[in-house]
Tab-separated table of C-alpha atoms in Angstrom:
chain	number	residue	atom	x	y	z
A	14	MET	CA	-58.224	-55.496	-35.737
A	15	THR	CA	-56.596	-55.180	-32.327
A	16	THR	CA	-57.634	-57.595	-29.602
A	17	LEU	CA	-58.732	-56.550	-26.121
A	18	ALA	CA	-55.377	-57.698	-24.764
A	19	GLU	CA	-53.540	-55.563	-27.311
A	20	GLN	CA	-55.715	-52.555	-26.472
A	21	ASP	CA	-54.945	-53.001	-22.796
A	22	ARG	CA	-51.211	-53.133	-23.470
A	23	LEU	CA	-51.452	-49.871	-25.399
A	24	TRP	CA	-53.774	-47.892	-23.154
A	25	ILE	CA	-53.770	-49.357	-19.646
A	26	ARG	CA	-50.998	-49.420	-17.035
A	27	ARG	CA	-51.876	-51.572	-14.028
A	28	TYR	CA	-48.847	-51.185	-11.799
A	29	HIS	CA	-50.237	-53.091	-8.793
A	30	PRO	CA	-52.989	-55.457	-9.965
A	31	ARG	CA	-55.640	-56.212	-7.370
A	32	PRO	CA	-57.956	-58.673	-9.129
A	33	ASP	CA	-60.142	-59.180	-6.052
A	34	ALA	CA	-60.704	-55.470	-5.413
A	35	ALA	CA	-64.266	-54.325	-4.828
A	36	ALA	CA	-63.850	-51.177	-6.966
A	37	ARG	CA	-61.680	-49.821	-9.771
A	38	LEU	CA	-60.091	-46.407	-10.044
A	39	VAL	CA	-59.203	-45.100	-13.500
A	40	CYS	CA	-56.604	-42.299	-13.493
A	41	LEU	CA	-56.450	-39.869	-16.429
A	42	PRO	CA	-53.301	-37.722	-16.813
A	43	HIS	CA	-52.949	-33.990	-17.335
A	44	ALA	CA	-51.760	-32.355	-20.556
A	45	GLY	CA	-48.268	-33.617	-21.301
A	46	GLY	CA	-48.596	-36.227	-18.554
A	47	SER	CA	-48.314	-39.983	-18.683
A	48	ALA	CA	-49.692	-42.981	-16.829
A	49	SER	CA	-46.572	-43.180	-14.651
A	50	PHE	CA	-47.632	-39.945	-12.910
A	51	TYR	CA	-50.128	-42.095	-11.028
A	52	ARG	CA	-47.779	-44.882	-9.976
A	53	PRO	CA	-47.612	-43.519	-6.377
A	54	VAL	CA	-51.420	-43.496	-6.241
A	55	SER	CA	-51.512	-47.090	-7.410
A	56	ALA	CA	-48.923	-48.100	-4.818
A	57	GLY	CA	-50.751	-46.366	-1.995
A	58	MET	CA	-54.234	-47.736	-2.585
A	59	PRO	CA	-55.617	-50.508	-0.338
A	60	ASP	CA	-56.412	-53.983	-1.630
A	61	SER	CA	-60.036	-52.909	-2.063
A	62	VAL	CA	-59.211	-50.571	-4.984
A	63	ASP	CA	-57.694	-51.722	-8.279
A	64	VAL	CA	-55.964	-48.846	-10.100
A	65	LEU	CA	-55.774	-48.423	-13.875
A	66	ALA	CA	-53.753	-45.532	-15.306
A	67	VAL	CA	-54.451	-44.515	-18.893
A	68	GLN	CA	-51.516	-43.998	-21.241
A	69	TYR	CA	-52.269	-41.570	-24.067
A	70	PRO	CA	-50.607	-42.031	-27.463
A	71	GLY	CA	-47.590	-39.907	-28.352
A	72	ARG	CA	-45.528	-40.309	-25.157
A	73	GLN	CA	-43.075	-42.686	-23.488
A	74	ASP	CA	-43.567	-46.178	-24.926
A	75	ARG	CA	-46.243	-44.788	-27.298
A	76	ARG	CA	-44.140	-41.856	-28.512
A	77	HIS	CA	-44.125	-43.038	-32.131
A	78	GLU	CA	-47.929	-42.957	-32.344
A	79	PRO	CA	-49.736	-39.799	-33.439
A	80	CYS	CA	-51.295	-37.804	-30.613
A	81	ALA	CA	-55.027	-37.266	-30.404
A	82	THR	CA	-56.160	-34.016	-31.985
A	83	SER	CA	-59.071	-33.310	-29.640
A	84	ILE	CA	-60.648	-34.315	-26.339
A	85	GLN	CA	-63.571	-35.749	-28.275
A	86	GLU	CA	-61.293	-37.995	-30.335
A	87	LEU	CA	-59.443	-39.153	-27.243
A	88	ALA	CA	-62.735	-39.893	-25.442
A	89	ASP	CA	-63.980	-41.886	-28.428
A	90	ARG	CA	-60.845	-44.016	-28.275
A	91	VAL	CA	-60.641	-44.422	-24.495
A	92	THR	CA	-64.277	-45.400	-23.948
A	93	PRO	CA	-64.195	-48.833	-25.648
A	94	VAL	CA	-60.882	-49.626	-23.961
A	95	LEU	CA	-62.426	-49.080	-20.524
A	96	LEU	CA	-65.717	-50.832	-21.246
A	97	PRO	CA	-64.398	-54.340	-20.353
A	98	TRP	CA	-63.338	-52.976	-16.940
A	99	THR	CA	-66.843	-51.897	-15.928
A	100	ASP	CA	-67.759	-55.186	-14.244
A	101	ARG	CA	-67.442	-53.529	-10.818
A	102	PRO	CA	-67.892	-49.992	-9.443
A	103	LEU	CA	-65.724	-47.617	-11.455
A	104	LEU	CA	-64.318	-44.291	-10.300
A	105	PHE	CA	-62.512	-41.777	-12.494
A	106	PHE	CA	-59.822	-39.400	-11.270
A	107	GLY	CA	-58.815	-36.856	-13.897
A	108	HIS	CA	-56.315	-34.080	-13.311
A	109	SER	CA	-56.508	-30.933	-15.439
A	110	MET	CA	-57.099	-32.076	-19.041
A	111	GLY	CA	-57.767	-35.531	-17.618
A	112	ALA	CA	-60.838	-34.190	-15.783
A	113	THR	CA	-62.400	-32.987	-19.025
A	114	LEU	CA	-61.550	-36.283	-20.676
A	115	GLY	CA	-63.068	-38.169	-17.749
A	116	PHE	CA	-66.276	-36.165	-18.109
A	117	GLU	CA	-66.535	-36.968	-21.817
A	118	VAL	CA	-65.799	-40.673	-21.309
A	119	ALA	CA	-68.364	-40.802	-18.480
A	120	ARG	CA	-70.912	-39.255	-20.849
A	121	ARG	CA	-70.248	-41.901	-23.473
A	122	LEU	CA	-70.414	-44.758	-21.001
A	123	GLU	CA	-73.803	-43.548	-19.781
A	124	ARG	CA	-75.256	-42.634	-23.156
A	125	ASP	CA	-74.038	-45.566	-25.221
A	126	HIS	CA	-73.598	-48.391	-22.709
A	127	GLY	CA	-75.797	-47.607	-19.706
A	128	VAL	CA	-72.764	-47.585	-17.414
A	129	VAL	CA	-72.922	-45.015	-14.603
A	130	LEU	CA	-69.691	-44.252	-12.763
A	131	HIS	CA	-69.439	-44.665	-9.028
A	132	ALA	CA	-67.911	-41.160	-9.035
A	133	LEU	CA	-66.006	-38.676	-11.187
A	134	PHE	CA	-63.194	-36.766	-9.452
A	135	ALA	CA	-62.465	-33.570	-11.395
A	136	SER	CA	-59.137	-32.127	-10.254
A	137	ALA	CA	-57.578	-28.755	-11.147
A	138	ARG	CA	-59.880	-28.145	-14.067
A	139	ARG	CA	-62.633	-25.647	-14.673
A	140	ALA	CA	-66.092	-27.066	-15.346
A	141	PRO	CA	-66.937	-27.847	-18.994
A	142	SER	CA	-69.397	-24.933	-18.976
A	143	CYS	CA	-66.645	-22.442	-18.033
A	144	PRO	CA	-64.591	-21.860	-21.195
A	145	ARG	CA	-61.450	-19.732	-21.319
A	146	ASP	CA	-59.708	-18.231	-24.320
A	147	GLU	CA	-56.272	-19.862	-24.065
A	148	ALA	CA	-53.561	-20.346	-26.687
A	149	VAL	CA	-50.528	-21.811	-24.931
A	150	HIS	CA	-50.337	-24.439	-27.680
A	151	LEU	CA	-49.551	-21.662	-30.183
A	152	ARG	CA	-46.446	-20.482	-28.328
A	153	ASP	CA	-42.961	-21.361	-29.481
A	154	ASP	CA	-41.056	-24.141	-27.728
A	155	ASP	CA	-39.496	-21.821	-25.154
A	156	GLY	CA	-42.901	-20.384	-24.320
A	157	LEU	CA	-44.370	-23.833	-23.843
A	158	ILE	CA	-41.505	-24.873	-21.573
A	159	GLU	CA	-41.941	-21.702	-19.525
A	160	GLU	CA	-45.631	-22.515	-19.033
A	161	MET	CA	-44.718	-25.937	-17.682
A	162	ARG	CA	-42.084	-24.442	-15.413
A	163	GLN	CA	-44.595	-21.979	-13.947
A	164	LEU	CA	-47.124	-24.733	-13.251
A	165	SER	CA	-44.418	-26.843	-11.549
A	166	GLY	CA	-45.859	-30.093	-12.826
A	167	THR	CA	-42.671	-31.351	-14.409
A	168	ASP	CA	-39.437	-32.233	-12.651
A	169	SER	CA	-37.059	-29.274	-13.024
A	170	ALA	CA	-34.266	-31.677	-13.987
A	171	ILE	CA	-36.344	-32.788	-16.977
A	172	LEU	CA	-37.075	-29.197	-17.985
A	173	ASP	CA	-33.351	-28.464	-17.876
A	174	ASP	CA	-32.544	-31.481	-20.070
A	175	VAL	CA	-32.877	-29.860	-23.487
A	176	GLU	CA	-32.760	-33.076	-25.509
A	177	LEU	CA	-35.307	-34.847	-23.328
A	178	ILE	CA	-37.778	-31.994	-23.170
A	179	ARG	CA	-37.582	-31.384	-26.923
A	180	MET	CA	-38.569	-35.030	-27.466
A	181	ALA	CA	-41.617	-34.568	-25.234
A	182	LEU	CA	-42.777	-31.230	-26.644
A	183	PRO	CA	-44.886	-32.598	-29.555
A	184	ALA	CA	-47.083	-34.569	-27.143
A	185	ILE	CA	-47.266	-31.660	-24.716
A	186	ARG	CA	-48.271	-29.243	-27.465
A	187	ALA	CA	-50.866	-31.662	-28.845
A	188	ASP	CA	-52.414	-32.117	-25.401
A	189	TYR	CA	-52.567	-28.366	-24.812
A	190	ARG	CA	-54.213	-27.954	-28.205
A	191	ALA	CA	-56.821	-30.602	-27.377
A	192	ALA	CA	-57.541	-29.085	-23.962
A	193	GLU	CA	-57.617	-25.462	-25.113
A	194	THR	CA	-59.821	-26.052	-28.151
A	195	TYR	CA	-62.340	-28.191	-26.265
A	196	VAL	CA	-65.925	-26.995	-26.664
A	197	HIS	CA	-68.577	-28.295	-24.322
A	198	GLU	CA	-71.603	-29.677	-26.144
A	199	ALA	CA	-74.935	-29.357	-24.367
A	200	GLY	CA	-76.487	-32.604	-23.273
A	201	PRO	CA	-77.872	-34.500	-20.292
A	202	ASN	CA	-76.097	-34.170	-16.977
A	203	LEU	CA	-74.183	-37.096	-15.563
A	204	ASN	CA	-76.026	-39.405	-13.195
A	205	CYS	CA	-72.963	-40.099	-11.069
A	206	PRO	CA	-71.581	-38.169	-8.091
A	207	VAL	CA	-68.956	-35.576	-8.987
A	208	VAL	CA	-66.175	-34.462	-6.653
A	209	GLY	CA	-64.393	-31.220	-7.501
A	210	LEU	CA	-60.867	-30.557	-6.231
A	211	VAL	CA	-58.757	-27.441	-6.735
A	212	GLY	CA	-55.754	-25.588	-5.376
A	213	ASP	CA	-56.478	-22.148	-3.946
A	214	ASP	CA	-53.649	-20.580	-5.965
A	215	ASP	CA	-54.152	-22.323	-9.309
A	216	PRO	CA	-53.553	-19.963	-12.265
A	217	LYS	CA	-55.442	-22.292	-14.615
A	218	VAL	CA	-58.736	-22.453	-12.720
A	219	THR	CA	-60.469	-20.354	-10.095
A	220	VAL	CA	-62.339	-21.806	-7.148
A	221	ASP	CA	-65.623	-20.673	-8.704
A	222	GLU	CA	-64.771	-22.277	-12.055
A	223	ALA	CA	-64.015	-25.559	-10.299
A	224	ARG	CA	-67.140	-25.354	-8.132
A	225	ALA	CA	-69.197	-25.050	-11.332
A	226	TRP	CA	-68.767	-28.805	-11.876
A	227	ALA	CA	-71.923	-29.014	-9.746
A	228	ARG	CA	-73.879	-27.937	-12.840
A	229	HIS	CA	-72.948	-31.130	-14.673
A	230	THR	CA	-74.420	-33.832	-12.469
A	231	ASP	CA	-77.899	-34.734	-11.274
A	232	ALA	CA	-76.336	-36.715	-8.417
A	233	SER	CA	-74.387	-35.400	-5.425
A	234	PHE	CA	-71.548	-32.893	-5.646
A	235	ASP	CA	-68.710	-32.549	-3.148
A	236	PHE	CA	-66.017	-29.891	-3.304
A	237	HIS	CA	-62.570	-29.608	-1.753
A	238	VAL	CA	-60.123	-26.696	-1.847
A	239	PHE	CA	-56.460	-27.342	-1.004
A	240	ARG	CA	-53.584	-24.983	-0.414
A	241	GLY	CA	-51.389	-24.860	-3.498
A	242	GLY	CA	-51.321	-24.338	-7.231
A	243	HIS	CA	-52.120	-26.398	-10.284
A	244	PHE	CA	-50.307	-29.438	-8.918
A	245	TYR	CA	-51.584	-29.099	-5.357
A	246	LEU	CA	-52.029	-32.893	-5.253
A	247	THR	CA	-48.267	-33.396	-5.186
A	248	TYR	CA	-48.341	-31.990	-1.644
A	249	HIS	CA	-51.727	-33.364	-0.590
A	250	GLN	CA	-51.511	-36.857	-2.022
A	251	LYS	CA	-52.612	-38.635	1.148
A	252	SER	CA	-55.640	-36.392	1.651
A	253	VAL	CA	-56.740	-36.888	-1.948
A	254	MET	CA	-56.220	-40.646	-1.747
A	255	ASP	CA	-58.258	-40.775	1.452
A	256	LEU	CA	-61.139	-39.105	-0.392
A	257	LEU	CA	-60.865	-41.657	-3.190
A	258	VAL	CA	-60.889	-44.595	-0.788
A	259	GLN	CA	-63.849	-43.187	1.115
A	260	GLN	CA	-65.823	-42.709	-2.085
A	261	ALA	CA	-64.939	-46.176	-3.349
A	262	ALA	CA	-66.240	-47.698	-0.107
A	263	ARG	CA	-69.671	-46.068	-0.449
A	264	SER	CA	-72.395	-48.401	-1.655
């Protein structure tokens, strides 16, 4: 049986610990992403916000572990890891697949542990009730790489490094499979505020699909549209971080 400390070492990256922070922000990566994607967010947060970035199995230092096969499986594994960190207001920021994962973890925390998030930020992802028929995970390797190139979420130097990208493809494909085969199960709405964020030129989600996150909470819903595509936040990092800080400061 793994200890809490061992679970933390596997799943949690805390690049700039702020043990006296009033609130905690949990960052959940996109498909094919890793915890290090959120290092700039961690560095830029004030002392009032402690940042935890989740590292999924199958990538970087966890590359020898099998990837999760579904969002539901990943949520079942992430929830108990985050439970010890719920001793103060907890916010989730999930980008793309990470938004769906954040929703499912938030559901489990409420249903099974009575923990209500301070807020869920759902970025660049259609609402759970807005399914699409997608099959990127069934493409060959070149097709998968082309998808990543079009979304511009991966450094072009990495995409051009054949050996490096081939090593990462199993995790990328597994994440796409989990995201694309996700099926929303009906159930109670969340009791926490939800904040939807989307780029106005995102090929993976329309503004209306992102706005539909309002259907999934009985609390408040805020919505922000930015100029840009699927990785709009690369160009609007400060604006997004300001929203996070403002939400964290609300009582």
